[in-house]
PDB file of C-alpha atoms and ligand atoms in Angstrom:
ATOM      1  CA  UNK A   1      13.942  -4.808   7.235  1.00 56.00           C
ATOM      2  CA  UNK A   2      13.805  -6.387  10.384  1.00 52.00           C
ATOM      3  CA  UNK A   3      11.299  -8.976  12.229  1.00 50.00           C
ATOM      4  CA  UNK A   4      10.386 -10.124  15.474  1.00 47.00           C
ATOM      5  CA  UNK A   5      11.184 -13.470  14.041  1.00 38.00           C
ATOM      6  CA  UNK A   6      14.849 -12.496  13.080  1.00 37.00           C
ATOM      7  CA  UNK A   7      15.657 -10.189  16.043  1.00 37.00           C
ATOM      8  CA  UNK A   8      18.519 -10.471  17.815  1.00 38.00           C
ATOM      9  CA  UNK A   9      18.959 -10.597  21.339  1.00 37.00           C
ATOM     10  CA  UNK A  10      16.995  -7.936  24.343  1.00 34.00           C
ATOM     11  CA  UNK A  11      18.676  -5.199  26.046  1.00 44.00           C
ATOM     12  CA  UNK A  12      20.270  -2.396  24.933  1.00 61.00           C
ATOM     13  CA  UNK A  13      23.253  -2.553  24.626  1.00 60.00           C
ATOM     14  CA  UNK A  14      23.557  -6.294  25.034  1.00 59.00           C
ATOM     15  CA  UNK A  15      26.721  -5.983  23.073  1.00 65.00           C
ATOM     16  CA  UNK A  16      29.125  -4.107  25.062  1.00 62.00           C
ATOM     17  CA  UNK A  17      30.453  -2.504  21.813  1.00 63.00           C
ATOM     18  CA  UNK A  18      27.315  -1.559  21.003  1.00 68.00           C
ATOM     19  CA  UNK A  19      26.877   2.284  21.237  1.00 69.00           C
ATOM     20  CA  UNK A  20      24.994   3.680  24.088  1.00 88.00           C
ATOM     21  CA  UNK A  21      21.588   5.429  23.569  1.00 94.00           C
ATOM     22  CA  UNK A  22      20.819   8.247  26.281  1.00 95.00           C
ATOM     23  CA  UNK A  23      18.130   9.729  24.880  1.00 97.00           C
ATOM     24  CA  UNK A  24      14.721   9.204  22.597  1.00 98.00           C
ATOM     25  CA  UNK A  25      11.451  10.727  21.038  1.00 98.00           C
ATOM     26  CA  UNK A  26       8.618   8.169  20.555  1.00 99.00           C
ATOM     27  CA  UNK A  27       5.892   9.509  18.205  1.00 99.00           C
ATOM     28  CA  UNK A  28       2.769   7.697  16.925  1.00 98.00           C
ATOM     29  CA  UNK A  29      -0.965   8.351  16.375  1.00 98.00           C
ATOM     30  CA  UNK A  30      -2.708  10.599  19.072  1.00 98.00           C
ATOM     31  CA  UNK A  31      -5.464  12.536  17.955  1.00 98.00           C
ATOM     32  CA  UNK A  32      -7.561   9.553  16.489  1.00 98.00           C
ATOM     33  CA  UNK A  33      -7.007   7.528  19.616  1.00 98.00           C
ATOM     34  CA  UNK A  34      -8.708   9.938  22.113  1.00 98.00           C
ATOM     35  CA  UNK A  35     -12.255   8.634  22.755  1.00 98.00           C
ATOM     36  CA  UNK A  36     -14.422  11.263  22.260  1.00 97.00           C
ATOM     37  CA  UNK A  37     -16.394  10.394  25.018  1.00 97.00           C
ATOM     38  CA  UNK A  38     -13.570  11.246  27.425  1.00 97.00           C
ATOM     39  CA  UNK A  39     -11.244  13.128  25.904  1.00 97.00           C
ATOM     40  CA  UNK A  40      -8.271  10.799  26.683  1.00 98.00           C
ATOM     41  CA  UNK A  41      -6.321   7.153  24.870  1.00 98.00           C
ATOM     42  CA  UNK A  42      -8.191   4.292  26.233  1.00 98.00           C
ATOM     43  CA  UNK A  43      -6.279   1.583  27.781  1.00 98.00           C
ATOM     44  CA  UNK A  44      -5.471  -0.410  24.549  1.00 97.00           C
ATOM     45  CA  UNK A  45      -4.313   2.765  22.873  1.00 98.00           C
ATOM     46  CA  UNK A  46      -2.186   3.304  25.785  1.00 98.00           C
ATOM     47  CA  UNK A  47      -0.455   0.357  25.824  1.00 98.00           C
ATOM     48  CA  UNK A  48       2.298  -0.039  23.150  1.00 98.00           C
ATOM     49  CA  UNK A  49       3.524   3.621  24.166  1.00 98.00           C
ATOM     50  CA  UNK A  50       3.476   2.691  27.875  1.00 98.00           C
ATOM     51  CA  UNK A  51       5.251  -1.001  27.351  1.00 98.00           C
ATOM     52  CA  UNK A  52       7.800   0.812  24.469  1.00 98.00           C
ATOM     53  CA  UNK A  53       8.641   4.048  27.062  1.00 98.00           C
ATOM     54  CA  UNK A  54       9.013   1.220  30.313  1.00 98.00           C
ATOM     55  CA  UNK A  55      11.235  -0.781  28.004  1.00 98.00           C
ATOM     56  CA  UNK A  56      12.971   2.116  27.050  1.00 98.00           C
ATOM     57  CA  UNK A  57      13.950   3.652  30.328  1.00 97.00           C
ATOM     58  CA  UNK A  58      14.570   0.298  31.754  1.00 96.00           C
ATOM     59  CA  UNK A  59      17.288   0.410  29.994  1.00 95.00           C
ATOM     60  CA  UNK A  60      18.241   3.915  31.398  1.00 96.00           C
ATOM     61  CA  UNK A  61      17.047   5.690  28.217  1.00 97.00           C
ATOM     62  CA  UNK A  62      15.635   9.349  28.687  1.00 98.00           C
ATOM     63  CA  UNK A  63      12.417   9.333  26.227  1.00 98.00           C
ATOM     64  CA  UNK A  64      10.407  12.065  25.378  1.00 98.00           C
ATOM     65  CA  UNK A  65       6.393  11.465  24.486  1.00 98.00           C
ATOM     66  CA  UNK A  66       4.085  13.669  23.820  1.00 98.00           C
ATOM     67  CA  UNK A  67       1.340  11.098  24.954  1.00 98.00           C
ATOM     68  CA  UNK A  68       2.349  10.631  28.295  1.00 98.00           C
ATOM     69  CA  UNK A  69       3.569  14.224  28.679  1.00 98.00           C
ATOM     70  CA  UNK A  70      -0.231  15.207  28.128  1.00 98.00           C
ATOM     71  CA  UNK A  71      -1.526  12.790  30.675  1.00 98.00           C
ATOM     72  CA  UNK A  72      -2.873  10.585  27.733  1.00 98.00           C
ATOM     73  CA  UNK A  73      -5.102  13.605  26.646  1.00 98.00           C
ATOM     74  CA  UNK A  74      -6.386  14.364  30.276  1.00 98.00           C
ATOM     75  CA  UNK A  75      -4.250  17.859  29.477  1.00 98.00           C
ATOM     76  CA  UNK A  76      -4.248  18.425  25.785  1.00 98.00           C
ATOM     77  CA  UNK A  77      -1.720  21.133  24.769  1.00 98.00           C
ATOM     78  CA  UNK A  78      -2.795  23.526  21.758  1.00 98.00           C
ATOM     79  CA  UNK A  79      -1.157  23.509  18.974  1.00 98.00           C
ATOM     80  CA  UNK A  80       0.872  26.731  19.427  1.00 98.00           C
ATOM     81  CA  UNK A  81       2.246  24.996  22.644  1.00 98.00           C
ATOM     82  CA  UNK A  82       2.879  21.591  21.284  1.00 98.00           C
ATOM     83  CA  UNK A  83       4.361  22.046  17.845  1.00 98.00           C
ATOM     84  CA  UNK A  84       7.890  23.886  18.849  1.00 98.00           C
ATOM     85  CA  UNK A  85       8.308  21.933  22.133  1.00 98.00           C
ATOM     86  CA  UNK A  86       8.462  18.623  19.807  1.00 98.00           C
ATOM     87  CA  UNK A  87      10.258  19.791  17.355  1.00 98.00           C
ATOM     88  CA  UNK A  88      12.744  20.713  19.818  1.00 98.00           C
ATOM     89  CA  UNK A  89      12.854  17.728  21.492  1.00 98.00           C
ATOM     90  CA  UNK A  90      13.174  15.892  18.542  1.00 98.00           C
ATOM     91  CA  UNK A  91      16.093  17.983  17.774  1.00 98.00           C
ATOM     92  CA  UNK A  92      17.556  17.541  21.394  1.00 98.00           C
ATOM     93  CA  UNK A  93      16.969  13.257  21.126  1.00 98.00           C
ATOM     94  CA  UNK A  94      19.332  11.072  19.732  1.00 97.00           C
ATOM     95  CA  UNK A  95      17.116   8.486  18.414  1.00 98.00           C
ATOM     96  CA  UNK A  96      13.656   8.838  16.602  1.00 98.00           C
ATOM     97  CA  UNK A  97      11.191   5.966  17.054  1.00 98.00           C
ATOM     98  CA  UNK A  98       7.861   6.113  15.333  1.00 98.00           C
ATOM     99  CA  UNK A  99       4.354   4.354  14.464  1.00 98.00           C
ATOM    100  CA  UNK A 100       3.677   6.324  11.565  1.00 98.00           C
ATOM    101  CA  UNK A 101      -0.361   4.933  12.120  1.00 97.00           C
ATOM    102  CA  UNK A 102      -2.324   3.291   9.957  1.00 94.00           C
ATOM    103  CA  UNK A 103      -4.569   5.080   9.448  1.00 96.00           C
ATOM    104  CA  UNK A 104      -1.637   7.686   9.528  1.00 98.00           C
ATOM    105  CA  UNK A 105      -1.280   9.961  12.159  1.00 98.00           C
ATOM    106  CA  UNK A 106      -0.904  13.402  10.134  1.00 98.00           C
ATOM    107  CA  UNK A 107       1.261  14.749  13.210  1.00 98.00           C
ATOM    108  CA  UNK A 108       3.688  12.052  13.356  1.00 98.00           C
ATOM    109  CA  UNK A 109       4.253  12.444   9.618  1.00 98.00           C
ATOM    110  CA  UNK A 110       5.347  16.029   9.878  1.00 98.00           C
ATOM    111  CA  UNK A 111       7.237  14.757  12.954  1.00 99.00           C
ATOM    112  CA  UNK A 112       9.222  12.394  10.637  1.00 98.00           C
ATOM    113  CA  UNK A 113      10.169  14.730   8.240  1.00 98.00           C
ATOM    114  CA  UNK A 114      11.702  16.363  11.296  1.00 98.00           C
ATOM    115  CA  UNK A 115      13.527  14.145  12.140  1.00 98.00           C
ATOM    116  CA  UNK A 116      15.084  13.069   8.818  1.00 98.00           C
ATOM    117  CA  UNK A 117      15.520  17.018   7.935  1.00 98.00           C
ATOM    118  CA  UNK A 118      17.627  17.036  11.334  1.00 98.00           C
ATOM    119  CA  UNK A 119      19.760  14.138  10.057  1.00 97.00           C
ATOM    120  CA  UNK A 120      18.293  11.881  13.086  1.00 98.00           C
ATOM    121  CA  UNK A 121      18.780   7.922  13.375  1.00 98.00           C
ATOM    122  CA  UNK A 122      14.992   7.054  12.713  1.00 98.00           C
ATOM    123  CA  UNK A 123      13.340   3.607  14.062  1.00 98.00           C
ATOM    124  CA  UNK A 124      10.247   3.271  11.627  1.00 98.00           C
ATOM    125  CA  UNK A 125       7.457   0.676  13.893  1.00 98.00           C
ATOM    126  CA  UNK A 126       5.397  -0.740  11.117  1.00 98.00           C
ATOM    127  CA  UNK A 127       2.424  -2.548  11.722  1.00 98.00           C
ATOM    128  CA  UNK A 128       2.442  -5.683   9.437  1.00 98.00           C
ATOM    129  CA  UNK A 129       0.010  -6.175   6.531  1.00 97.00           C
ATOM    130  CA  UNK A 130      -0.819  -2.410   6.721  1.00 97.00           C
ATOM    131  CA  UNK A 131       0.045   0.335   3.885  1.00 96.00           C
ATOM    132  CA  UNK A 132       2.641   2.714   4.650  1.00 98.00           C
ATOM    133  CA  UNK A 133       2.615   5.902   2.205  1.00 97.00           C
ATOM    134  CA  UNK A 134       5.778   6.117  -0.613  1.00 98.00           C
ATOM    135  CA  UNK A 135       7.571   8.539   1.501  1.00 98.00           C
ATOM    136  CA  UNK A 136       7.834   6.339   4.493  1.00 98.00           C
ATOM    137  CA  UNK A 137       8.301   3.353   2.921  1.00 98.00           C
ATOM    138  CA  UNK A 138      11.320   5.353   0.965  1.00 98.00           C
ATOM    139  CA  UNK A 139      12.768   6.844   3.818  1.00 98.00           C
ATOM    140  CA  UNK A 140      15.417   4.838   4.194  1.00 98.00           C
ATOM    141  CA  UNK A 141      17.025   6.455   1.013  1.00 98.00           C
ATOM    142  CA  UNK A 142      17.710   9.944   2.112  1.00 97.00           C
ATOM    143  CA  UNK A 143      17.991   8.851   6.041  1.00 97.00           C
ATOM    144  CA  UNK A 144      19.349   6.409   8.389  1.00 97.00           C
ATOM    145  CA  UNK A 145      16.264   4.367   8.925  1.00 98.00           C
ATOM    146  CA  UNK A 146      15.895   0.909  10.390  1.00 98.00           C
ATOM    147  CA  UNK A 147      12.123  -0.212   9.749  1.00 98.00           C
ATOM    148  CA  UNK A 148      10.844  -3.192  12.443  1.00 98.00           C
ATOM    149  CA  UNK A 149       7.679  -4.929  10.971  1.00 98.00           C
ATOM    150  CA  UNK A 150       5.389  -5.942  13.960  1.00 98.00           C
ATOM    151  CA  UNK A 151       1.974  -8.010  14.859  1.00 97.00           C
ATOM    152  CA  UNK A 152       2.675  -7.864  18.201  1.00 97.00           C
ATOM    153  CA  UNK A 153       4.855  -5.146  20.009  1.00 97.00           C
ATOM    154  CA  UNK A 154       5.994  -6.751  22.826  1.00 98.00           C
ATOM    155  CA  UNK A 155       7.093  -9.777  20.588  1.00 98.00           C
ATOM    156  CA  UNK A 156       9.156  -6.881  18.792  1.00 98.00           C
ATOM    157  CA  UNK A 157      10.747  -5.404  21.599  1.00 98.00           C
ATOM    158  CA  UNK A 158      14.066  -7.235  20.972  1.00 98.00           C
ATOM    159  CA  UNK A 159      13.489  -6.373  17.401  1.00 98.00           C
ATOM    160  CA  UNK A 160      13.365  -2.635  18.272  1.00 98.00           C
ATOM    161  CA  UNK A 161      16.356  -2.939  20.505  1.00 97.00           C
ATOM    162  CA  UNK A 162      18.077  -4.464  17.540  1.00 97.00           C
ATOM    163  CA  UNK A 163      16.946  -1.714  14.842  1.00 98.00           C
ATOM    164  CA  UNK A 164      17.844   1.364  17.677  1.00 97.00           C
ATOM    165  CA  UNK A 165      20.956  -0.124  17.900  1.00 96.00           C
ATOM    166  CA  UNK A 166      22.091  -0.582  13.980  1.00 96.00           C
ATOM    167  CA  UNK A 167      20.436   3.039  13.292  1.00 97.00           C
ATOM    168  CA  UNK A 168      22.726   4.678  15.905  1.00 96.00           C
ATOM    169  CA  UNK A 169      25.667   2.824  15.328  1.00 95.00           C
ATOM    170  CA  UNK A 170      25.211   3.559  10.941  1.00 93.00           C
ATOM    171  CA  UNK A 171      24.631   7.203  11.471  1.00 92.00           C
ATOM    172  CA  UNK A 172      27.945   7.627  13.705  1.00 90.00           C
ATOM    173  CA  UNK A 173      29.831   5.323  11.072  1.00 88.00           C
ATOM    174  CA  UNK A 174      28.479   7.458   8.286  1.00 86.00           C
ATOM    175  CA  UNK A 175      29.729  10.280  10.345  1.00 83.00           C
ATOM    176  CA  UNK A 176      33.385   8.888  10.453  1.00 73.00           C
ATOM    177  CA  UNK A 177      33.225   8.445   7.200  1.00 77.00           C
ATOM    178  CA  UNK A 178      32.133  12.625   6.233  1.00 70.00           C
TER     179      UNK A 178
HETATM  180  O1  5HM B 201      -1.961  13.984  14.221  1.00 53.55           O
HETATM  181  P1  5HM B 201      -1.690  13.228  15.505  1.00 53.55           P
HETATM  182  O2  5HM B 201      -2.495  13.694  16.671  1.00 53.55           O
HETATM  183  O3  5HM B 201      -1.818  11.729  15.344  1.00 53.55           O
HETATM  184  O4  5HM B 201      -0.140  13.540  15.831  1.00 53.55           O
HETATM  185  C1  5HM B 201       0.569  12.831  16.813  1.00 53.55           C
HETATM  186  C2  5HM B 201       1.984  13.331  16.962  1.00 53.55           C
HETATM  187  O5  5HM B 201       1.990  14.748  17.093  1.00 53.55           O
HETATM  188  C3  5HM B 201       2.637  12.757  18.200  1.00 53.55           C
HETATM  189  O6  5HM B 201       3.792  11.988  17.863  1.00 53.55           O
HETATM  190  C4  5HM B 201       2.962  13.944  19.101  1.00 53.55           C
HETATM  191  O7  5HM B 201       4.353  14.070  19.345  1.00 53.55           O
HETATM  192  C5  5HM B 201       2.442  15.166  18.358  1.00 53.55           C
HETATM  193  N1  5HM B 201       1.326  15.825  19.095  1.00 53.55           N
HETATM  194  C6  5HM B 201       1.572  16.448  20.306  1.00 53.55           C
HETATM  195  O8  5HM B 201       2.717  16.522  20.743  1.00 53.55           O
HETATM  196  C7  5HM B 201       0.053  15.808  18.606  1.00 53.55           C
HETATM  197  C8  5HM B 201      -0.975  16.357  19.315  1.00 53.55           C
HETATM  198  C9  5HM B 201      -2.381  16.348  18.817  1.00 53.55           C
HETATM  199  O9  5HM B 201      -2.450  16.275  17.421  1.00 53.55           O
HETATM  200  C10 5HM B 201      -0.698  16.956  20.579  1.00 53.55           C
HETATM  201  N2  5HM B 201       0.576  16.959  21.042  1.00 53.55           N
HETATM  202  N3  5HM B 201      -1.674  17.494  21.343  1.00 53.55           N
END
């Protein structure tokens, strides 16, 4: 498991043997972060999605969230439009990066069974001193999972660059090895 404290070094790749990463769905809470007063993520709930997708395509990393895509809950798709388009582009990405919630999001669950059921290098964003259910917590035995326990996300950002990293490099090693 990996810590802000024990990350390695920013940037992606900062190794230059490091694979490269084109592509990435972030998932996390949604639903219970709309204020109901507005209909859309306030500013705080905003944030760690907004600083983890500019960090991402900084990097020149194509990432697809569902947040921003719906304007932050200013345009809410239904569920018949928003279940098949992310499952497809979770199929389509090559990395999966989650906040499972705590609470936990109930759509980013399903979304992580997804991605493990489509063999996907999985970044697990874990929110220290929380309680992540059994199934996330064991994920790492039937998948390629890299888990990053945070306080702070932009502490972690080098820690997530780190865990993206391993998970993509393991999951093309264990594909040598098939
Ligand atoms: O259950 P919850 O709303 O927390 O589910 C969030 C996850 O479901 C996100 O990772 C997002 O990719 C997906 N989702 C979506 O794409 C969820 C909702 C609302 O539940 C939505 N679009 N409108």
């Amino acid at each position: 498991m990996t810590t802000e404290t024990t990350a390695p070094t920013a940037g992606l790749p900062a190794d230059p043997d490091a694979p490269a990463v084109r592509s990435l769905f972030l998932a996390g809470p949604f639903i219970q972060l709309l204020d109901p007063a507005t209909g859309e993520m306030p500013d705080e709930a905003r944030a760690p999605f907004d600083l983890l997708i500019k960090h991402f395509e900084a990097q020149g990393i194509s990432v697809h969230n569902a947040h921003r895509r719906e304007a932050w809950g200013a345009e809410l798709m239904s569920p018949e439009q928003c279940t098949g388009l992310d499952q497809e582009e979770i199929r389509k990405a090559e990395v999966f990066v989650a906040l499972p919630g705590s609470p936990p999001s109930p759509g980013t669950h399903v979304e992580v069974g997804w991605a493990s059921a489509f063999d996907k290098p999985i970044v697990l964003l874990l929110e220290r001193g929380r309680e992540y259910t059994f199934l996330v917590q064991g994920l790492h035995t039937v998948a390629t999972v890299e888990y990053v326990l945070y306080t702070d996300i932009a502490a972690a950002l080098p820690a997530v660059d780190g865990a993206v990293r391993r998970a993509v490099a393991r999951h093309r090693e264990a594909g040598r090895r098939e």
